[in-house]
CSV table of C-alpha atoms in Angstrom, one decimal:
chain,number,residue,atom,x,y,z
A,1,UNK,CA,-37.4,6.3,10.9
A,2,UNK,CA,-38.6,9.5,12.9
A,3,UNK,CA,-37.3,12.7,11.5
A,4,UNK,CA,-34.9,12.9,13.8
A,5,UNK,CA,-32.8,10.3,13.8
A,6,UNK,CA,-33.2,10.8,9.5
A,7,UNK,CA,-31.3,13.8,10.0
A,8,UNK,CA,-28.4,12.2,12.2
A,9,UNK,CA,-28.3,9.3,9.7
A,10,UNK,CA,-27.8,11.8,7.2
A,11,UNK,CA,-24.9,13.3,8.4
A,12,UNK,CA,-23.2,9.8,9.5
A,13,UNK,CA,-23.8,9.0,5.6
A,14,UNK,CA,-22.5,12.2,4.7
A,15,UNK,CA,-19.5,11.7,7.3
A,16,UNK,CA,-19.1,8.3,6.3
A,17,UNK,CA,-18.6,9.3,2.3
A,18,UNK,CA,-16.3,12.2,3.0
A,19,UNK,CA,-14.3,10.5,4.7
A,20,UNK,CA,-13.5,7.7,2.6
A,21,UNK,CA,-13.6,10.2,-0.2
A,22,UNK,CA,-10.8,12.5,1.2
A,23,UNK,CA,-9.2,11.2,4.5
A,24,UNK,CA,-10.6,12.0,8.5
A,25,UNK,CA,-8.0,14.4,9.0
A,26,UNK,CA,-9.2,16.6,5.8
A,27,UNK,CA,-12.6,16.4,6.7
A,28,UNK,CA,-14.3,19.6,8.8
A,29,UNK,CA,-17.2,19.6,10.8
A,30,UNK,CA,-18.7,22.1,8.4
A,31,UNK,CA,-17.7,19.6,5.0
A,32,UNK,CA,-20.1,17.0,6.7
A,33,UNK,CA,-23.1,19.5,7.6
A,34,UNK,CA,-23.0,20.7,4.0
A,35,UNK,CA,-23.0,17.8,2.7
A,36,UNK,CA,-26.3,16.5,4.6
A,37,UNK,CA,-27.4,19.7,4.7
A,38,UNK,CA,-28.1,19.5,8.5
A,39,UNK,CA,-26.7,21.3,11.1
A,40,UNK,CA,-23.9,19.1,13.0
A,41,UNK,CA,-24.6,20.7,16.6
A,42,UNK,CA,-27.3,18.9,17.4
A,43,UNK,CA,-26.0,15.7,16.9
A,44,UNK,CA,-22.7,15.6,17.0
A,45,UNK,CA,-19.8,17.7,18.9
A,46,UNK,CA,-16.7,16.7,18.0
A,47,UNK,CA,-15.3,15.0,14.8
A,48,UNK,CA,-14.4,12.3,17.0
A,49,UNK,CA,-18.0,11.8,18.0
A,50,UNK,CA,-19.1,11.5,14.1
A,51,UNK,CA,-15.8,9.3,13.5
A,52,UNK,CA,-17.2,6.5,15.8
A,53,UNK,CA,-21.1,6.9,14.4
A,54,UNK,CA,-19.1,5.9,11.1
A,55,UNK,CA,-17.4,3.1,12.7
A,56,UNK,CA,-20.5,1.6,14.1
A,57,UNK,CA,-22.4,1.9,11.2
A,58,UNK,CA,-19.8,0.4,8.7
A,59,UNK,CA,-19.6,-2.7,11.6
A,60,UNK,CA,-23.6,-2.8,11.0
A,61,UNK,CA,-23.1,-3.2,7.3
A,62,UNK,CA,-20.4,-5.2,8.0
A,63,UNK,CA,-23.0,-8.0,10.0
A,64,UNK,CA,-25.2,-7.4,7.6
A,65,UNK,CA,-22.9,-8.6,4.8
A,66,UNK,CA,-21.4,-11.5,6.8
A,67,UNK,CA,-25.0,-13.0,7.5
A,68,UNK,CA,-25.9,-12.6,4.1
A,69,UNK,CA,-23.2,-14.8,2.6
A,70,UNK,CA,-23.8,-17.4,6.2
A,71,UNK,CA,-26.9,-17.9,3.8
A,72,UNK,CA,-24.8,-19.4,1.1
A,73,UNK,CA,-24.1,-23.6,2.2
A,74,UNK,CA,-21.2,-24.3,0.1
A,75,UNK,CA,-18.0,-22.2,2.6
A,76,UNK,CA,-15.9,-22.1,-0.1
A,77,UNK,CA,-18.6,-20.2,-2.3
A,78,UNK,CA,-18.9,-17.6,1.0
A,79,UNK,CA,-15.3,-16.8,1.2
A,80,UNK,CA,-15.4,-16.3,-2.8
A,81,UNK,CA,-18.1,-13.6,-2.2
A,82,UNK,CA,-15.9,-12.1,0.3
A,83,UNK,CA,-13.2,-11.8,-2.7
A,84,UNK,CA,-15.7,-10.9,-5.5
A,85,UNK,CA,-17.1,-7.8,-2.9
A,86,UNK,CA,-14.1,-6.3,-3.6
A,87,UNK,CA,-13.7,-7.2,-7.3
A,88,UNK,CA,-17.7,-5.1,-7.9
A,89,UNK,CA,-16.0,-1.8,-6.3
A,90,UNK,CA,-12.6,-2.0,-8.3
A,91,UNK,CA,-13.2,1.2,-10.2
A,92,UNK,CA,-14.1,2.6,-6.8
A,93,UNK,CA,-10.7,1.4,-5.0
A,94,UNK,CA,-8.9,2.4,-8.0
A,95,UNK,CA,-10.2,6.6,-6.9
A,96,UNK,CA,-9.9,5.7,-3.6
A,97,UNK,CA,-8.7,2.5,-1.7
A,98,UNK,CA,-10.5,0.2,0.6
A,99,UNK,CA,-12.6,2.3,2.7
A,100,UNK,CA,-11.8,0.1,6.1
A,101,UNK,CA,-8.1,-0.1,4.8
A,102,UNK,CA,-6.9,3.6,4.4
A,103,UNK,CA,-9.4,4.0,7.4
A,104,UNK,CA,-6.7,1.9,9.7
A,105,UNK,CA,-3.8,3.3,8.0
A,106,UNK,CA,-4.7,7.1,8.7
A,107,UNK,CA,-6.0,6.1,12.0
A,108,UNK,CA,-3.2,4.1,12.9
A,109,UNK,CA,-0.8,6.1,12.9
A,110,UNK,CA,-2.5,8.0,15.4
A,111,UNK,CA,-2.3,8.4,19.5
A,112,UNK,CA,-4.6,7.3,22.0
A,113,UNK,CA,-8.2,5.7,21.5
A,114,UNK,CA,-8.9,6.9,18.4
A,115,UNK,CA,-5.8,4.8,17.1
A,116,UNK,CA,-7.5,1.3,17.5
A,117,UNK,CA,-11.2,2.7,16.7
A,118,UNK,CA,-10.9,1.5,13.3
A,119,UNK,CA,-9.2,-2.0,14.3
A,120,UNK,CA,-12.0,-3.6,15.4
A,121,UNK,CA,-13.5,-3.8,11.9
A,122,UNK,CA,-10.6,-5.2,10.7
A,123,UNK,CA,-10.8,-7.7,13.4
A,124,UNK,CA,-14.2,-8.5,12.5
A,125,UNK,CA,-13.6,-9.4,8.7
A,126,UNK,CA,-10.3,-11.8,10.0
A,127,UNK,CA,-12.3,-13.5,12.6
A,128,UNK,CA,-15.2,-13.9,10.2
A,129,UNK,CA,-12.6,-15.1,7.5
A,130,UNK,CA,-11.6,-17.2,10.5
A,131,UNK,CA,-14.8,-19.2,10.7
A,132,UNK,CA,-15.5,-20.2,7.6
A,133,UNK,CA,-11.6,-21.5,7.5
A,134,UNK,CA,-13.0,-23.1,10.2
A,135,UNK,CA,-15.9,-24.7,9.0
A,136,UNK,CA,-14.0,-26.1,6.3
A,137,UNK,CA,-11.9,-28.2,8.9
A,138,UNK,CA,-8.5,-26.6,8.8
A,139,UNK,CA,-9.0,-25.1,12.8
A,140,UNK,CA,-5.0,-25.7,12.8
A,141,UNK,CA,-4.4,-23.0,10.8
A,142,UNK,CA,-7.5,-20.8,10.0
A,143,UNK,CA,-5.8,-18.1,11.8
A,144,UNK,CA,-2.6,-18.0,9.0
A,145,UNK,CA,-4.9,-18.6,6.0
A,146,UNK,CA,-7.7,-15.5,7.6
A,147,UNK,CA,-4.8,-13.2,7.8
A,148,UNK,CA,-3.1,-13.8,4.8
A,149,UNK,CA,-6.7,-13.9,2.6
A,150,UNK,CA,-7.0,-10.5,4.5
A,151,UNK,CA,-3.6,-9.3,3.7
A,152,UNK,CA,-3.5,-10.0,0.3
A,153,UNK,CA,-7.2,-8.6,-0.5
A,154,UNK,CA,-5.7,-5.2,1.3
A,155,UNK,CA,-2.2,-5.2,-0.5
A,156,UNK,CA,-3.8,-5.4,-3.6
A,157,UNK,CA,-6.4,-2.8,-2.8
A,158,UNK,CA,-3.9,-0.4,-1.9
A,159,UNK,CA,-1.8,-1.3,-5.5
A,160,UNK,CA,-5.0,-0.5,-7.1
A,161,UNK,CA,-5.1,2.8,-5.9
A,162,UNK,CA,-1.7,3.3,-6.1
A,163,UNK,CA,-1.7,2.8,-9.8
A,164,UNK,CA,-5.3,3.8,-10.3
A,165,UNK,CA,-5.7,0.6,-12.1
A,166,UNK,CA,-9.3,-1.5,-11.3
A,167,UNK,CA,-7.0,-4.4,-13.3
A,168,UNK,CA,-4.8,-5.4,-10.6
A,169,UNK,CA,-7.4,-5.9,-8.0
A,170,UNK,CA,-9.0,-8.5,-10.3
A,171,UNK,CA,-5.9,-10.4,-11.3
A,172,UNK,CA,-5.3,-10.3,-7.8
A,173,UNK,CA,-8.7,-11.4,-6.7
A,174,UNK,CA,-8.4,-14.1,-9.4
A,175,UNK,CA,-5.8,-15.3,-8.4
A,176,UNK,CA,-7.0,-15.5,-4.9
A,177,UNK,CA,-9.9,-17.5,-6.1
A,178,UNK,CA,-7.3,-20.2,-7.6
A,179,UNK,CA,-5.1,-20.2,-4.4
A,180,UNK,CA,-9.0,-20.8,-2.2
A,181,UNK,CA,-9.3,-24.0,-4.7
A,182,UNK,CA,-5.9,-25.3,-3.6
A,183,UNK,CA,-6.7,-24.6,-0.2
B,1,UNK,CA,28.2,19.4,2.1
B,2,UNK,CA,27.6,23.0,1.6
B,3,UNK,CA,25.7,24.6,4.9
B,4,UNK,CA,23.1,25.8,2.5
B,5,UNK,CA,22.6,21.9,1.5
B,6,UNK,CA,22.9,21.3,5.0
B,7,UNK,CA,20.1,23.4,5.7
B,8,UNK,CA,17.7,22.4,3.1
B,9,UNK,CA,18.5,18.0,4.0
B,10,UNK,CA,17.5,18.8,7.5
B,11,UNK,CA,13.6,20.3,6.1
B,12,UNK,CA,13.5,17.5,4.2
B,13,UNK,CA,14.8,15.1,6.8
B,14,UNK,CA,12.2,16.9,9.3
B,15,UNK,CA,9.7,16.5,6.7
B,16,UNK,CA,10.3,12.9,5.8
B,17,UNK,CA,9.6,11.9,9.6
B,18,UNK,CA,6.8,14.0,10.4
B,19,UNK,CA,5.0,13.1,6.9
B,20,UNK,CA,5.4,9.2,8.2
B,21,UNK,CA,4.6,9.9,11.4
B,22,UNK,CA,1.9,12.1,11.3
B,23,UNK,CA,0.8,12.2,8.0
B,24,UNK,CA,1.3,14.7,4.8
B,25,UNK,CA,-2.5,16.4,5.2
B,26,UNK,CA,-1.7,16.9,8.9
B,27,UNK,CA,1.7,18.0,8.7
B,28,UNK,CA,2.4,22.0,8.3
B,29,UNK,CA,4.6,23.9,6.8
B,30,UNK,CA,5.4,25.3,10.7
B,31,UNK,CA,5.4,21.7,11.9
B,32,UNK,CA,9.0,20.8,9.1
B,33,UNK,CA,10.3,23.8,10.0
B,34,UNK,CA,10.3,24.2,14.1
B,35,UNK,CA,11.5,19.9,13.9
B,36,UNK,CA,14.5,20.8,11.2
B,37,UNK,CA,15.0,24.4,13.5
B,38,UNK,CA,15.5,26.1,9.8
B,39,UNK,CA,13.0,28.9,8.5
B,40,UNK,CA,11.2,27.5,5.1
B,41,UNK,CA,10.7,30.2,3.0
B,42,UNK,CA,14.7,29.8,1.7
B,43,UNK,CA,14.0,26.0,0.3
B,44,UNK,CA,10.2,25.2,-0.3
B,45,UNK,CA,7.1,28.0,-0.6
B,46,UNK,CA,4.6,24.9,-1.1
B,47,UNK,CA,3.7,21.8,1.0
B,48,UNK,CA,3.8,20.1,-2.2
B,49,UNK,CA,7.2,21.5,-3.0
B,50,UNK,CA,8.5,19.9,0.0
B,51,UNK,CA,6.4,16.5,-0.1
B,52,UNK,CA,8.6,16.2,-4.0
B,53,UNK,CA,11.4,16.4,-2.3
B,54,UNK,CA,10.6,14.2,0.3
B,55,UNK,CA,9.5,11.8,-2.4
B,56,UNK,CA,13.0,12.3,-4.6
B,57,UNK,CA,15.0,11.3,-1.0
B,58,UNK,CA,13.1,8.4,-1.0
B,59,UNK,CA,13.6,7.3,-4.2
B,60,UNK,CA,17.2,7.8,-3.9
B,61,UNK,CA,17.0,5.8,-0.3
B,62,UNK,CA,15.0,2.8,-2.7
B,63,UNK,CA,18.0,3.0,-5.3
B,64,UNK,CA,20.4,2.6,-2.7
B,65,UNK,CA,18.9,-0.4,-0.9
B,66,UNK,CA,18.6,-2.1,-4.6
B,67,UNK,CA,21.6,-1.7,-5.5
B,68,UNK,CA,22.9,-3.3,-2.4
B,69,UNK,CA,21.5,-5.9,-3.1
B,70,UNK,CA,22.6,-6.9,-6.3
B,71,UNK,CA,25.5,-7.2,-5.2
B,72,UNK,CA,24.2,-10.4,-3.9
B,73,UNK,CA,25.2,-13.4,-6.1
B,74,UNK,CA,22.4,-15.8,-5.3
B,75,UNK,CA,18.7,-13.8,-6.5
B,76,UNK,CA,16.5,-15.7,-3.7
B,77,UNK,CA,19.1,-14.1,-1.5
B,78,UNK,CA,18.0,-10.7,-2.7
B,79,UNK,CA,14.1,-11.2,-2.4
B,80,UNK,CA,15.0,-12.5,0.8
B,81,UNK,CA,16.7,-9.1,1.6
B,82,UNK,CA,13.9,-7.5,0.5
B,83,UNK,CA,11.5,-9.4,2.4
B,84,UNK,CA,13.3,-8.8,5.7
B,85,UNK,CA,14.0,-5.0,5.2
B,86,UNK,CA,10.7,-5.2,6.8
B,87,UNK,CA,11.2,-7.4,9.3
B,88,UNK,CA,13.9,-5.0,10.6
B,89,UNK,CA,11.4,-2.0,10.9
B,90,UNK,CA,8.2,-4.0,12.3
B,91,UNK,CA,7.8,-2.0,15.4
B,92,UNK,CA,8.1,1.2,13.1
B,93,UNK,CA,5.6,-0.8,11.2
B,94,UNK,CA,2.9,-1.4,14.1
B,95,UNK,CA,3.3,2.2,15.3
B,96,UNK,CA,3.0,4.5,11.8
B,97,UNK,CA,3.0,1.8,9.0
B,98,UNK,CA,4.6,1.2,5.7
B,99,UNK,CA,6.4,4.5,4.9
B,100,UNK,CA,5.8,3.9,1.0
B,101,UNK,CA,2.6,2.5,1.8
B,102,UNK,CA,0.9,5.2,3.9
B,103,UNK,CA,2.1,7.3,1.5
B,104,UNK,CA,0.4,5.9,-1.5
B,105,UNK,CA,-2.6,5.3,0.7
B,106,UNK,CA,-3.1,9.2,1.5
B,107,UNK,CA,-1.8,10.6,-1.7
B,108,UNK,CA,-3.6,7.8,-3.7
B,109,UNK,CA,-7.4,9.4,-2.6
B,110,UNK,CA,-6.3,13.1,-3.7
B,111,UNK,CA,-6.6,14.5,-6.9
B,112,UNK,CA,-4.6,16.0,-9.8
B,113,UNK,CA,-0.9,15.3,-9.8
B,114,UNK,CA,0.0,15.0,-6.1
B,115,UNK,CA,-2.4,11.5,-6.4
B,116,UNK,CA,0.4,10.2,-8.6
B,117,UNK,CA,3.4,11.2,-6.6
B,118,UNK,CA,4.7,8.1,-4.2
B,119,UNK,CA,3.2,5.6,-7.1
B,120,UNK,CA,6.6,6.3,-8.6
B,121,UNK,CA,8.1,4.4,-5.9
B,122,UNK,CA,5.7,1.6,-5.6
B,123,UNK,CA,6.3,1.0,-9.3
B,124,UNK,CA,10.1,1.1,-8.4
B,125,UNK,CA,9.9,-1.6,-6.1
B,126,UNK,CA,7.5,-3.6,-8.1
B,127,UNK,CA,9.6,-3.4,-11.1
B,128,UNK,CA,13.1,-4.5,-8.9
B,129,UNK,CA,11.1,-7.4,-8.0
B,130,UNK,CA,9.8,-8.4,-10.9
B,131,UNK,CA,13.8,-7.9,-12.2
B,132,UNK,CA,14.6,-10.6,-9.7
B,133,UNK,CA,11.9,-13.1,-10.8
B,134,UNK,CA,13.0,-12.3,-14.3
B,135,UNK,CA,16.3,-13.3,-13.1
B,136,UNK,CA,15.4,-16.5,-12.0
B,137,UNK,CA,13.6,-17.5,-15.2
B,138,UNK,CA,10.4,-16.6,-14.2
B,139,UNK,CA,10.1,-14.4,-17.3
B,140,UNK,CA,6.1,-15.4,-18.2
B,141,UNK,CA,5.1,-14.6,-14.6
B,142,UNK,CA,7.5,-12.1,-13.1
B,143,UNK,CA,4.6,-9.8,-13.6
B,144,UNK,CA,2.4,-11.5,-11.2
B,145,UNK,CA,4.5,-13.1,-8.8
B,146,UNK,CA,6.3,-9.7,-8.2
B,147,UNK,CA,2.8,-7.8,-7.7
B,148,UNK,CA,1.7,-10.6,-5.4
B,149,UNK,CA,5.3,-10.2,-3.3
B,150,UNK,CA,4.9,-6.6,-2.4
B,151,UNK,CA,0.8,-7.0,-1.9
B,152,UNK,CA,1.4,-9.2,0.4
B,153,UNK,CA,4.2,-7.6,2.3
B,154,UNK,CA,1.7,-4.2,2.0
B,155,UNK,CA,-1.5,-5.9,2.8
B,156,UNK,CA,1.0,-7.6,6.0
B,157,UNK,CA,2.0,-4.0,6.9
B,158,UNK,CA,-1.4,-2.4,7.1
B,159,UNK,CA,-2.4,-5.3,9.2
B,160,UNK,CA,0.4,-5.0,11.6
B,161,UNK,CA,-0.4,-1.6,12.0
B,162,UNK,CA,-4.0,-1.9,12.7
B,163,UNK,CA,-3.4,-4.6,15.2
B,164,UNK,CA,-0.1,-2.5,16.8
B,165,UNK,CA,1.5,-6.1,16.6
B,166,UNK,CA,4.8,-7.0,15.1
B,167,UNK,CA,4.6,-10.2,15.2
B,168,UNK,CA,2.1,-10.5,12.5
B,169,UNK,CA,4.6,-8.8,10.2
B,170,UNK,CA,7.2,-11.4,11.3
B,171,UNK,CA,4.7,-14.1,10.3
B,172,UNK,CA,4.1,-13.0,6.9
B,173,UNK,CA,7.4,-12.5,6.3
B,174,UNK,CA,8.3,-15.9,7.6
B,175,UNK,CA,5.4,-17.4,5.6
B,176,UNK,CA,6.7,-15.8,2.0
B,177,UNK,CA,10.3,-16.3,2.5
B,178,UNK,CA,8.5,-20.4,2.8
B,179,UNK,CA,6.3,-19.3,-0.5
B,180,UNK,CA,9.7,-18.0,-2.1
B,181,UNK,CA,11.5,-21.4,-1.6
B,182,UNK,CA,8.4,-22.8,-3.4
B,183,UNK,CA,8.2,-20.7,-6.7
């Protein structure tokens, strides 16, 4: 990686972090250039700008995760990694949620663009979800059973966080990983 | 009501809205007190003064609603309520969210005291549920079936809000009234 684009990957880390950590709307320009230690002129000119260099690269990590568990053969075992990914971060959504989650709350309640910037990651995890319900031959309703999967994952992120409590995001993942049997 | 009481339910009023709308990091003390048209200083010095206030009405608003309905005889009527107290509100929902979700999504990621603030009503809710479930002699599970009814109904929320789509909100709902007839 040249120098250069180090030093914007930096602040989109830095960006990406602070954000999570403490909400887009509390987040300055100047928080995320002290943070990387980089000036922010350079790169970026508006939060806005730095907002959709997050975006893009969480949607590259998000790829990056989805073709990793395309490697597993058994789909059932993929969508229980999907759970468990949540399960390794509980202490981490206990302090602070699901970083794409509060993401599209605070965004959504926004106007304009900026609204729907954070949808299409959301979008992505249901249609991936989607797939493997899919591949597992229930095309009828892979929609429903994506959403809800999706759904319940985020309620009980935000319960977590709610009650700062890394418990009830495995009971809840647990019990998500019984209902996937039944499925 | 006393025009001094008048006075200070119109900030809060103001405040309530603009905190759902807009939320509680972007809202100002100017913003509560140009939409209520009645100076601040008199009733709240602190953001955080007002934001306990706001969360008090709400609490009050939560006790009202339950104790509605338990005045229904039949309990699967009551969840039922409860379920489609959403309903009602899903083009609120796709435009700003769950009120008491948002809420505990924003807080949730702050620190000190203030992080603990709208879990009171979460737990509030959770607890009425888990009442209900009791109620129906669910006592070794009321726990879990309770925490899975409102993460699901939260987890539909946030989705319905990230997709500006009501209808998804009506088809959760639809689909746990069908999980309700089953438990």
């Amino acid at each position: 990686m040249s120098k250069k684009n180090d030093k914007r990957q930096r602040l989109v880390d830095a960006a990406d972090d602070l954000i999570y950590q403490q909400t887009f709307s509390s987040t300055t320009l100047a928080d995320i250039a002290l943070k990387a230690d980089v000036p922010l002129g350079n790169y970026f000119k508006t939060k806005d700008d730095i907002l959709k260099a997050v975006v893009q690269k969480r949607e590259a990590d998000l790829n990056a995760l989805f073709s990793t568990w395309e490697q597993i053969p058994n789909i059932k075992d993929r969508l229980r990694s999907f759970i468990t990914q949540f399960l390794q971060g509980s202490d981490t959504v206990a302090r602070f949620g699901c970083a794409m989650g509060s993401m599209c709350q605070e965004l959504g309640k926004l106007s304009g663009d900026i609204s729907f910037l954070a949808a299409g990651l959301m979008k992505k995890t249901v249609n991936w979800v989607e797939t493997q319900f899919k591949s597992l031959g229930k095309a009828d309703k892979s929609g429903t059973l994506a959403e809800y999967l999706v759904a319940a994952l985020q309620g009980g992120a935000l319960m977590t966080l709610t009650f700062k409590d890394p418990a009830i995001l495995k009971s809840q993942s647990k019990n998500l990983e019984t209902w996937l049997e039944s499925v």
